[in-house]
Amino acid sequence: ALLHPLIAVWLFPQLRPLLNGPALWAAAIVFTGFLMLPLTWENTLSAFQVQFYFLIGAAVVLLAYLPLHPAGSLRWWMGVAAGVFSLGSMGSAFIAPVAAIVVISLKSWQRRAWSKSDTVSMLVCAALATTGVALMVHISVHDGLRAPNLAIFLNMLQRAAAYPWPHSYHFWFLVQAPFLIWVGLRIREFRKPWSQPEWFALGLAGWVAAQTIGLCYARGNYHGYLAP
């Protein structure tokens, strides 16, 4: 049960530079609300569910350190170690290194320069992603849990985007509005240098979006997830 709050407590100061005034207090209240209770009973009582927390913890450390620090530095190695550690958690562990590749590419494009450190980081991320895909195990009994058609997949995606109010999924865009506005503002100012917390937030958002899409496809036909 401690894994969930420890990850969030570590995450908050990483994103703290992005928040000022009322936004800081609002974020603190939201974080507190999410940390007061475990996400669900099974995440604390069923041992195999702990793998989700291992995946989340490793992914956020990888995205915070590996693409944003010089190759060979201590924090860079911490990101690499987190990526290796994540390979033993879940089949979707390859997504975080892919998100890191996107961050490195966009960061290099923004500054119109490509360094040796970028090349090393990209190669390491590519190796982690490739290994993650190679280690994936197909479980045939789970095939029936996949979304059987596009309509069900999109419905599940709306419900996931509307979390923590999946039953009001038609208003998912209201839940996602703050993030979408932030992304729009960042894109508008793409020519200006972004800070490390901004790049981290972008990589984290991309990772969450990819994980959500994967979940809605792989478990779209399982009515225990976000179903009415």
PDB file of C-alpha atoms in Angstrom:
ATOM      1  CA  ALA A   1       0.000   0.000   0.000  1.00  0.00           C
ATOM      2  CA  LEU A   2       2.975   2.347   0.499  1.00  0.00           C
ATOM      3  CA  LEU A   3       4.182   2.053  -3.096  1.00  0.00           C
ATOM      4  CA  HIS A   4       1.342   4.195  -4.442  1.00  0.00           C
ATOM      5  CA  PRO A   5       1.807   7.223  -2.121  1.00  0.00           C
ATOM      6  CA  LEU A   6       5.611   7.017  -2.229  1.00  0.00           C
ATOM      7  CA  ILE A   7       5.602   7.285  -6.016  1.00  0.00           C
ATOM      8  CA  ALA A   8       3.242  10.279  -5.907  1.00  0.00           C
ATOM      9  CA  VAL A   9       5.195  11.994  -3.126  1.00  0.00           C
ATOM     10  CA  TRP A  10       8.347  11.679  -5.257  1.00  0.00           C
ATOM     11  CA  LEU A  11       6.483  12.862  -8.353  1.00  0.00           C
ATOM     12  CA  PHE A  12       5.077  16.062  -6.834  1.00  0.00           C
ATOM     13  CA  PRO A  13       8.391  17.928  -6.341  1.00  0.00           C
ATOM     14  CA  GLN A  14       9.485  16.931  -9.852  1.00  0.00           C
ATOM     15  CA  LEU A  15       6.525  18.872 -11.272  1.00  0.00           C
ATOM     16  CA  ARG A  16       6.509  21.571  -8.586  1.00  0.00           C
ATOM     17  CA  PRO A  17       8.265  24.211 -10.788  1.00  0.00           C
ATOM     18  CA  LEU A  18       5.257  24.136 -13.139  1.00  0.00           C
ATOM     19  CA  LEU A  19       2.843  25.239 -10.413  1.00  0.00           C
ATOM     20  CA  ASN A  20       2.420  28.664  -8.890  1.00  0.00           C
ATOM     21  CA  GLY A  21      -0.066  30.292  -6.531  1.00  0.00           C
ATOM     22  CA  PRO A  22      -3.571  28.730  -6.570  1.00  0.00           C
ATOM     23  CA  ALA A  23      -2.462  25.981  -8.963  1.00  0.00           C
ATOM     24  CA  LEU A  24       0.024  24.714  -6.378  1.00  0.00           C
ATOM     25  CA  TRP A  25      -2.613  24.506  -3.653  1.00  0.00           C
ATOM     26  CA  ALA A  26      -5.137  22.894  -5.996  1.00  0.00           C
ATOM     27  CA  ALA A  27      -2.584  20.253  -7.020  1.00  0.00           C
ATOM     28  CA  ALA A  28      -1.684  19.602  -3.377  1.00  0.00           C
ATOM     29  CA  ILE A  29      -5.363  19.031  -2.531  1.00  0.00           C
ATOM     30  CA  VAL A  30      -5.837  16.673  -5.496  1.00  0.00           C
ATOM     31  CA  PHE A  31      -2.690  14.722  -4.610  1.00  0.00           C
ATOM     32  CA  THR A  32      -3.818  14.433  -0.993  1.00  0.00           C
ATOM     33  CA  GLY A  33      -7.230  13.156  -2.056  1.00  0.00           C
ATOM     34  CA  PHE A  34      -5.737  10.459  -4.239  1.00  0.00           C
ATOM     35  CA  LEU A  35      -3.270   9.389  -1.555  1.00  0.00           C
ATOM     36  CA  MET A  36      -5.686   9.110   1.365  1.00  0.00           C
ATOM     37  CA  LEU A  37      -6.910   5.669   0.297  1.00  0.00           C
ATOM     38  CA  PRO A  38      -5.487   2.877  -1.881  1.00  0.00           C
ATOM     39  CA  LEU A  39      -6.715   2.903  -5.458  1.00  0.00           C
ATOM     40  CA  THR A  40      -8.692  -0.307  -4.995  1.00  0.00           C
ATOM     41  CA  TRP A  41      -8.726  -3.204  -2.564  1.00  0.00           C
ATOM     42  CA  GLU A  42      -7.024  -5.557  -5.017  1.00  0.00           C
ATOM     43  CA  ASN A  43      -3.989  -3.330  -5.384  1.00  0.00           C
ATOM     44  CA  THR A  44      -3.119  -3.888  -1.735  1.00  0.00           C
ATOM     45  CA  LEU A  45      -4.384  -7.432  -1.174  1.00  0.00           C
ATOM     46  CA  SER A  46      -3.617  -9.246  -4.422  1.00  0.00           C
ATOM     47  CA  ALA A  47       0.126  -9.617  -4.762  1.00  0.00           C
ATOM     48  CA  PHE A  48       0.207  -9.828  -8.547  1.00  0.00           C
ATOM     49  CA  GLN A  49      -1.333  -6.335  -8.807  1.00  0.00           C
ATOM     50  CA  VAL A  50       1.802  -4.838  -7.239  1.00  0.00           C
ATOM     51  CA  GLN A  51       3.403  -5.139 -10.665  1.00  0.00           C
ATOM     52  CA  PHE A  52       1.360  -2.102 -11.737  1.00  0.00           C
ATOM     53  CA  TYR A  53       3.022   0.000  -9.066  1.00  0.00           C
ATOM     54  CA  PHE A  54       6.465  -1.322  -9.989  1.00  0.00           C
ATOM     55  CA  LEU A  55       5.767  -0.380 -13.604  1.00  0.00           C
ATOM     56  CA  ILE A  56       4.570   3.128 -12.677  1.00  0.00           C
ATOM     57  CA  GLY A  57       7.487   3.789 -10.339  1.00  0.00           C
ATOM     58  CA  ALA A  58      10.098   2.629 -12.829  1.00  0.00           C
ATOM     59  CA  ALA A  59       8.484   4.529 -15.709  1.00  0.00           C
ATOM     60  CA  VAL A  60       8.354   7.897 -13.942  1.00  0.00           C
ATOM     61  CA  VAL A  61      11.999   7.599 -12.839  1.00  0.00           C
ATOM     62  CA  LEU A  62      13.073   6.644 -16.366  1.00  0.00           C
ATOM     63  CA  LEU A  63      11.186   9.581 -17.908  1.00  0.00           C
ATOM     64  CA  ALA A  64      12.506  12.035 -15.307  1.00  0.00           C
ATOM     65  CA  TYR A  65      16.164  11.088 -15.691  1.00  0.00           C
ATOM     66  CA  LEU A  66      17.156   9.166 -18.817  1.00  0.00           C
ATOM     67  CA  PRO A  67      16.022  11.585 -21.580  1.00  0.00           C
ATOM     68  CA  LEU A  68      16.716  14.780 -19.621  1.00  0.00           C
ATOM     69  CA  HIS A  69      20.244  14.314 -18.261  1.00  0.00           C
ATOM     70  CA  PRO A  70      23.633  13.870 -19.974  1.00  0.00           C
ATOM     71  CA  ALA A  71      24.572  10.291 -20.816  1.00  0.00           C
ATOM     72  CA  GLY A  72      26.860   8.865 -18.158  1.00  0.00           C
ATOM     73  CA  SER A  73      25.684  11.133 -15.346  1.00  0.00           C
ATOM     74  CA  LEU A  74      24.390   9.676 -12.092  1.00  0.00           C
ATOM     75  CA  ARG A  75      20.750  10.546 -12.778  1.00  0.00           C
ATOM     76  CA  TRP A  76      21.048   9.194 -16.314  1.00  0.00           C
ATOM     77  CA  TRP A  77      22.237   5.855 -14.921  1.00  0.00           C
ATOM     78  CA  MET A  78      19.341   5.919 -12.453  1.00  0.00           C
ATOM     79  CA  GLY A  79      17.008   6.255 -15.439  1.00  0.00           C
ATOM     80  CA  VAL A  80      18.713   3.346 -17.194  1.00  0.00           C
ATOM     81  CA  ALA A  81      18.447   1.206 -14.044  1.00  0.00           C
ATOM     82  CA  ALA A  82      14.749   2.059 -13.758  1.00  0.00           C
ATOM     83  CA  GLY A  83      14.245   1.001 -17.382  1.00  0.00           C
ATOM     84  CA  VAL A  84      15.962  -2.348 -16.785  1.00  0.00           C
ATOM     85  CA  PHE A  85      13.966  -2.850 -13.596  1.00  0.00           C
ATOM     86  CA  SER A  86      10.690  -2.134 -15.410  1.00  0.00           C
ATOM     87  CA  LEU A  87      11.297  -5.000 -17.849  1.00  0.00           C
ATOM     88  CA  GLY A  88      10.431  -7.427 -15.076  1.00  0.00           C
ATOM     89  CA  SER A  89       7.114  -5.754 -14.249  1.00  0.00           C
ATOM     90  CA  MET A  90       4.661  -5.915 -17.161  1.00  0.00           C
ATOM     91  CA  GLY A  91       4.527  -6.428 -20.909  1.00  0.00           C
ATOM     92  CA  SER A  92       3.838  -2.734 -21.502  1.00  0.00           C
ATOM     93  CA  ALA A  93       7.201  -1.753 -19.982  1.00  0.00           C
ATOM     94  CA  PHE A  94       8.470  -0.944 -23.486  1.00  0.00           C
ATOM     95  CA  ILE A  95       6.198   2.130 -23.661  1.00  0.00           C
ATOM     96  CA  ALA A  96       8.269   4.318 -21.292  1.00  0.00           C
ATOM     97  CA  PRO A  97      11.495   4.011 -23.344  1.00  0.00           C
ATOM     98  CA  VAL A  98       9.498   4.834 -26.483  1.00  0.00           C
ATOM     99  CA  ALA A  99       8.100   7.939 -24.772  1.00  0.00           C
ATOM    100  CA  ALA A 100      11.662   8.867 -23.790  1.00  0.00           C
ATOM    101  CA  ILE A 101      12.747   8.561 -27.440  1.00  0.00           C
ATOM    102  CA  VAL A 102       9.984  10.994 -28.422  1.00  0.00           C
ATOM    103  CA  VAL A 103      11.107  13.463 -25.730  1.00  0.00           C
ATOM    104  CA  ILE A 104      14.767  13.262 -26.821  1.00  0.00           C
ATOM    105  CA  SER A 105      13.792  13.766 -30.473  1.00  0.00           C
ATOM    106  CA  LEU A 106      11.543  16.770 -29.781  1.00  0.00           C
ATOM    107  CA  LYS A 107      14.096  18.324 -27.439  1.00  0.00           C
ATOM    108  CA  SER A 108      16.817  18.023 -30.086  1.00  0.00           C
ATOM    109  CA  TRP A 109      14.488  19.384 -32.756  1.00  0.00           C
ATOM    110  CA  GLN A 110      13.656  22.389 -30.585  1.00  0.00           C
ATOM    111  CA  ARG A 111      17.290  23.358 -30.067  1.00  0.00           C
ATOM    112  CA  ARG A 112      18.204  22.464 -33.688  1.00  0.00           C
ATOM    113  CA  ALA A 113      21.129  20.338 -32.510  1.00  0.00           C
ATOM    114  CA  TRP A 114      21.882  16.665 -31.950  1.00  0.00           C
ATOM    115  CA  SER A 115      24.512  15.698 -29.385  1.00  0.00           C
ATOM    116  CA  LYS A 116      26.475  12.523 -28.720  1.00  0.00           C
ATOM    117  CA  SER A 117      24.566  12.228 -25.446  1.00  0.00           C
ATOM    118  CA  ASP A 118      21.280  12.235 -27.371  1.00  0.00           C
ATOM    119  CA  THR A 119      22.528   9.415 -29.584  1.00  0.00           C
ATOM    120  CA  VAL A 120      23.606   7.279 -26.606  1.00  0.00           C
ATOM    121  CA  SER A 121      20.320   7.887 -24.799  1.00  0.00           C
ATOM    122  CA  MET A 122      18.313   7.032 -27.914  1.00  0.00           C
ATOM    123  CA  LEU A 123      20.234   3.785 -28.432  1.00  0.00           C
ATOM    124  CA  VAL A 124      19.732   2.779 -24.792  1.00  0.00           C
ATOM    125  CA  CYS A 125      16.005   3.556 -24.984  1.00  0.00           C
ATOM    126  CA  ALA A 126      15.714   1.628 -28.243  1.00  0.00           C
ATOM    127  CA  ALA A 127      17.462  -1.359 -26.643  1.00  0.00           C
ATOM    128  CA  LEU A 128      15.136  -1.219 -23.623  1.00  0.00           C
ATOM    129  CA  ALA A 129      12.039  -0.961 -25.819  1.00  0.00           C
ATOM    130  CA  THR A 130      13.169  -3.810 -28.080  1.00  0.00           C
ATOM    131  CA  THR A 131      13.940  -6.025 -25.090  1.00  0.00           C
ATOM    132  CA  GLY A 132      10.565  -5.189 -23.570  1.00  0.00           C
ATOM    133  CA  VAL A 133       8.751  -6.243 -26.729  1.00  0.00           C
ATOM    134  CA  ALA A 134      10.845  -9.434 -26.987  1.00  0.00           C
ATOM    135  CA  LEU A 135       9.981 -10.376 -23.398  1.00  0.00           C
ATOM    136  CA  MET A 136       6.229 -10.025 -23.909  1.00  0.00           C
ATOM    137  CA  VAL A 137       4.317 -13.256 -23.360  1.00  0.00           C
ATOM    138  CA  HIS A 138       1.107 -14.017 -25.220  1.00  0.00           C
ATOM    139  CA  ILE A 139      -1.582 -15.397 -22.914  1.00  0.00           C
ATOM    140  CA  SER A 140      -4.253 -16.968 -25.081  1.00  0.00           C
ATOM    141  CA  VAL A 141      -6.934 -17.000 -22.362  1.00  0.00           C
ATOM    142  CA  HIS A 142      -6.781 -13.188 -22.346  1.00  0.00           C
ATOM    143  CA  ASP A 143      -7.639 -12.879 -26.045  1.00  0.00           C
ATOM    144  CA  GLY A 144     -11.342 -12.717 -25.237  1.00  0.00           C
ATOM    145  CA  LEU A 145     -10.775  -9.642 -23.063  1.00  0.00           C
ATOM    146  CA  ARG A 146      -9.709  -7.478 -25.995  1.00  0.00           C
ATOM    147  CA  ALA A 147     -12.062  -4.845 -27.362  1.00  0.00           C
ATOM    148  CA  PRO A 148     -13.998  -6.700 -30.107  1.00  0.00           C
ATOM    149  CA  ASN A 149     -14.619  -3.621 -32.260  1.00  0.00           C
ATOM    150  CA  LEU A 150     -13.747   0.049 -32.662  1.00  0.00           C
ATOM    151  CA  ALA A 151     -16.964   1.309 -31.015  1.00  0.00           C
ATOM    152  CA  ILE A 152     -16.311  -0.552 -27.751  1.00  0.00           C
ATOM    153  CA  PHE A 153     -12.656   0.477 -27.793  1.00  0.00           C
ATOM    154  CA  LEU A 154     -13.555   4.160 -28.200  1.00  0.00           C
ATOM    155  CA  ASN A 155     -16.210   3.889 -25.483  1.00  0.00           C
ATOM    156  CA  MET A 156     -13.675   2.437 -23.078  1.00  0.00           C
ATOM    157  CA  LEU A 157     -11.208   5.137 -24.052  1.00  0.00           C
ATOM    158  CA  GLN A 158     -13.764   7.826 -23.219  1.00  0.00           C
ATOM    159  CA  ARG A 159     -14.442   6.213 -19.859  1.00  0.00           C
ATOM    160  CA  ALA A 160     -10.752   6.056 -19.071  1.00  0.00           C
ATOM    161  CA  ALA A 161     -10.292   9.705 -20.064  1.00  0.00           C
ATOM    162  CA  ALA A 162     -13.194  10.663 -17.781  1.00  0.00           C
ATOM    163  CA  TYR A 163     -11.636   8.972 -14.714  1.00  0.00           C
ATOM    164  CA  PRO A 164     -12.494   9.261 -11.827  1.00  0.00           C
ATOM    165  CA  TRP A 165     -16.027   9.688 -13.254  1.00  0.00           C
ATOM    166  CA  PRO A 166     -16.217   6.929 -15.903  1.00  0.00           C
ATOM    167  CA  HIS A 167     -20.019   6.903 -15.865  1.00  0.00           C
ATOM    168  CA  SER A 168     -20.012  10.505 -17.146  1.00  0.00           C
ATOM    169  CA  TYR A 169     -17.751   9.578 -20.031  1.00  0.00           C
ATOM    170  CA  HIS A 170     -19.461  11.973 -22.468  1.00  0.00           C
ATOM    171  CA  PHE A 171     -17.759  14.799 -20.583  1.00  0.00           C
ATOM    172  CA  TRP A 172     -14.247  13.332 -20.711  1.00  0.00           C
ATOM    173  CA  PHE A 173     -12.971  16.484 -22.411  1.00  0.00           C
ATOM    174  CA  LEU A 174     -13.836  18.515 -19.291  1.00  0.00           C
ATOM    175  CA  VAL A 175     -11.652  16.228 -17.162  1.00  0.00           C
ATOM    176  CA  GLN A 176      -8.812  16.510 -19.657  1.00  0.00           C
ATOM    177  CA  ALA A 177      -9.311  20.238 -20.376  1.00  0.00           C
ATOM    178  CA  PRO A 178      -6.531  21.548 -18.046  1.00  0.00           C
ATOM    179  CA  PHE A 179      -3.967  19.238 -19.608  1.00  0.00           C
ATOM    180  CA  LEU A 180      -5.120  19.918 -23.176  1.00  0.00           C
ATOM    181  CA  ILE A 181      -4.938  23.674 -22.575  1.00  0.00           C
ATOM    182  CA  TRP A 182      -1.441  23.311 -21.125  1.00  0.00           C
ATOM    183  CA  VAL A 183      -0.273  21.275 -24.117  1.00  0.00           C
ATOM    184  CA  GLY A 184      -1.765  23.835 -26.491  1.00  0.00           C
ATOM    185  CA  LEU A 185       0.079  26.665 -24.755  1.00  0.00           C
ATOM    186  CA  ARG A 186       3.356  24.715 -24.774  1.00  0.00           C
ATOM    187  CA  ILE A 187       3.045  23.941 -28.487  1.00  0.00           C
ATOM    188  CA  ARG A 188       2.401  27.615 -29.193  1.00  0.00           C
ATOM    189  CA  GLU A 189       5.682  28.446 -27.479  1.00  0.00           C
ATOM    190  CA  PHE A 190       7.637  25.501 -28.871  1.00  0.00           C
ATOM    191  CA  ARG A 191      10.369  27.734 -30.279  1.00  0.00           C
ATOM    192  CA  LYS A 192      11.228  28.898 -26.774  1.00  0.00           C
ATOM    193  CA  PRO A 193      13.378  26.553 -24.639  1.00  0.00           C
ATOM    194  CA  TRP A 194      11.350  24.313 -22.362  1.00  0.00           C
ATOM    195  CA  SER A 195      12.379  23.534 -18.813  1.00  0.00           C
ATOM    196  CA  GLN A 196      13.158  19.995 -17.629  1.00  0.00           C
ATOM    197  CA  PRO A 197       9.853  19.742 -15.682  1.00  0.00           C
ATOM    198  CA  GLU A 198       7.968  20.688 -18.858  1.00  0.00           C
ATOM    199  CA  TRP A 199       9.698  17.974 -20.881  1.00  0.00           C
ATOM    200  CA  PHE A 200       9.118  15.513 -18.057  1.00  0.00           C
ATOM    201  CA  ALA A 201       5.413  16.408 -17.930  1.00  0.00           C
ATOM    202  CA  LEU A 202       5.120  15.942 -21.690  1.00  0.00           C
ATOM    203  CA  GLY A 203       6.854  12.546 -21.595  1.00  0.00           C
ATOM    204  CA  LEU A 204       4.748  11.460 -18.639  1.00  0.00           C
ATOM    205  CA  ALA A 205       1.555  12.499 -20.419  1.00  0.00           C
ATOM    206  CA  GLY A 206       2.546  10.594 -23.543  1.00  0.00           C
ATOM    207  CA  TRP A 207       3.320   7.500 -21.492  1.00  0.00           C
ATOM    208  CA  VAL A 208      -0.030   7.692 -19.662  1.00  0.00           C
ATOM    209  CA  ALA A 209      -1.900   8.153 -22.951  1.00  0.00           C
ATOM    210  CA  ALA A 210      -0.174   5.157 -24.549  1.00  0.00           C
ATOM    211  CA  GLN A 211      -0.772   2.984 -21.485  1.00  0.00           C
ATOM    212  CA  THR A 212      -4.438   3.997 -21.478  1.00  0.00           C
ATOM    213  CA  ILE A 213      -4.864   3.171 -25.156  1.00  0.00           C
ATOM    214  CA  GLY A 214      -3.220  -0.211 -24.591  1.00  0.00           C
ATOM    215  CA  LEU A 215      -5.424  -0.979 -21.588  1.00  0.00           C
ATOM    216  CA  CYS A 216      -8.626  -0.025 -23.398  1.00  0.00           C
ATOM    217  CA  TYR A 217      -7.727  -2.344 -26.259  1.00  0.00           C
ATOM    218  CA  ALA A 218      -6.358  -5.268 -24.248  1.00  0.00           C
ATOM    219  CA  ARG A 219      -9.184  -5.195 -21.667  1.00  0.00           C
ATOM    220  CA  GLY A 220     -11.926  -3.453 -23.627  1.00  0.00           C
ATOM    221  CA  ASN A 221     -14.215  -6.476 -23.456  1.00  0.00           C
ATOM    222  CA  TYR A 222     -13.781  -7.005 -19.704  1.00  0.00           C
ATOM    223  CA  HIS A 223     -16.696  -5.321 -17.960  1.00  0.00           C
ATOM    224  CA  GLY A 224     -14.878  -5.086 -14.668  1.00  0.00           C
ATOM    225  CA  TYR A 225     -12.900  -2.123 -16.017  1.00  0.00           C
ATOM    226  CA  LEU A 226     -14.675   1.219 -16.006  1.00  0.00           C
ATOM    227  CA  ALA A 227     -17.955  -0.457 -16.979  1.00  0.00           C
ATOM    228  CA  PRO A 228     -21.415   0.819 -15.938  1.00  0.00           C
TER     229      PRO A 228
END
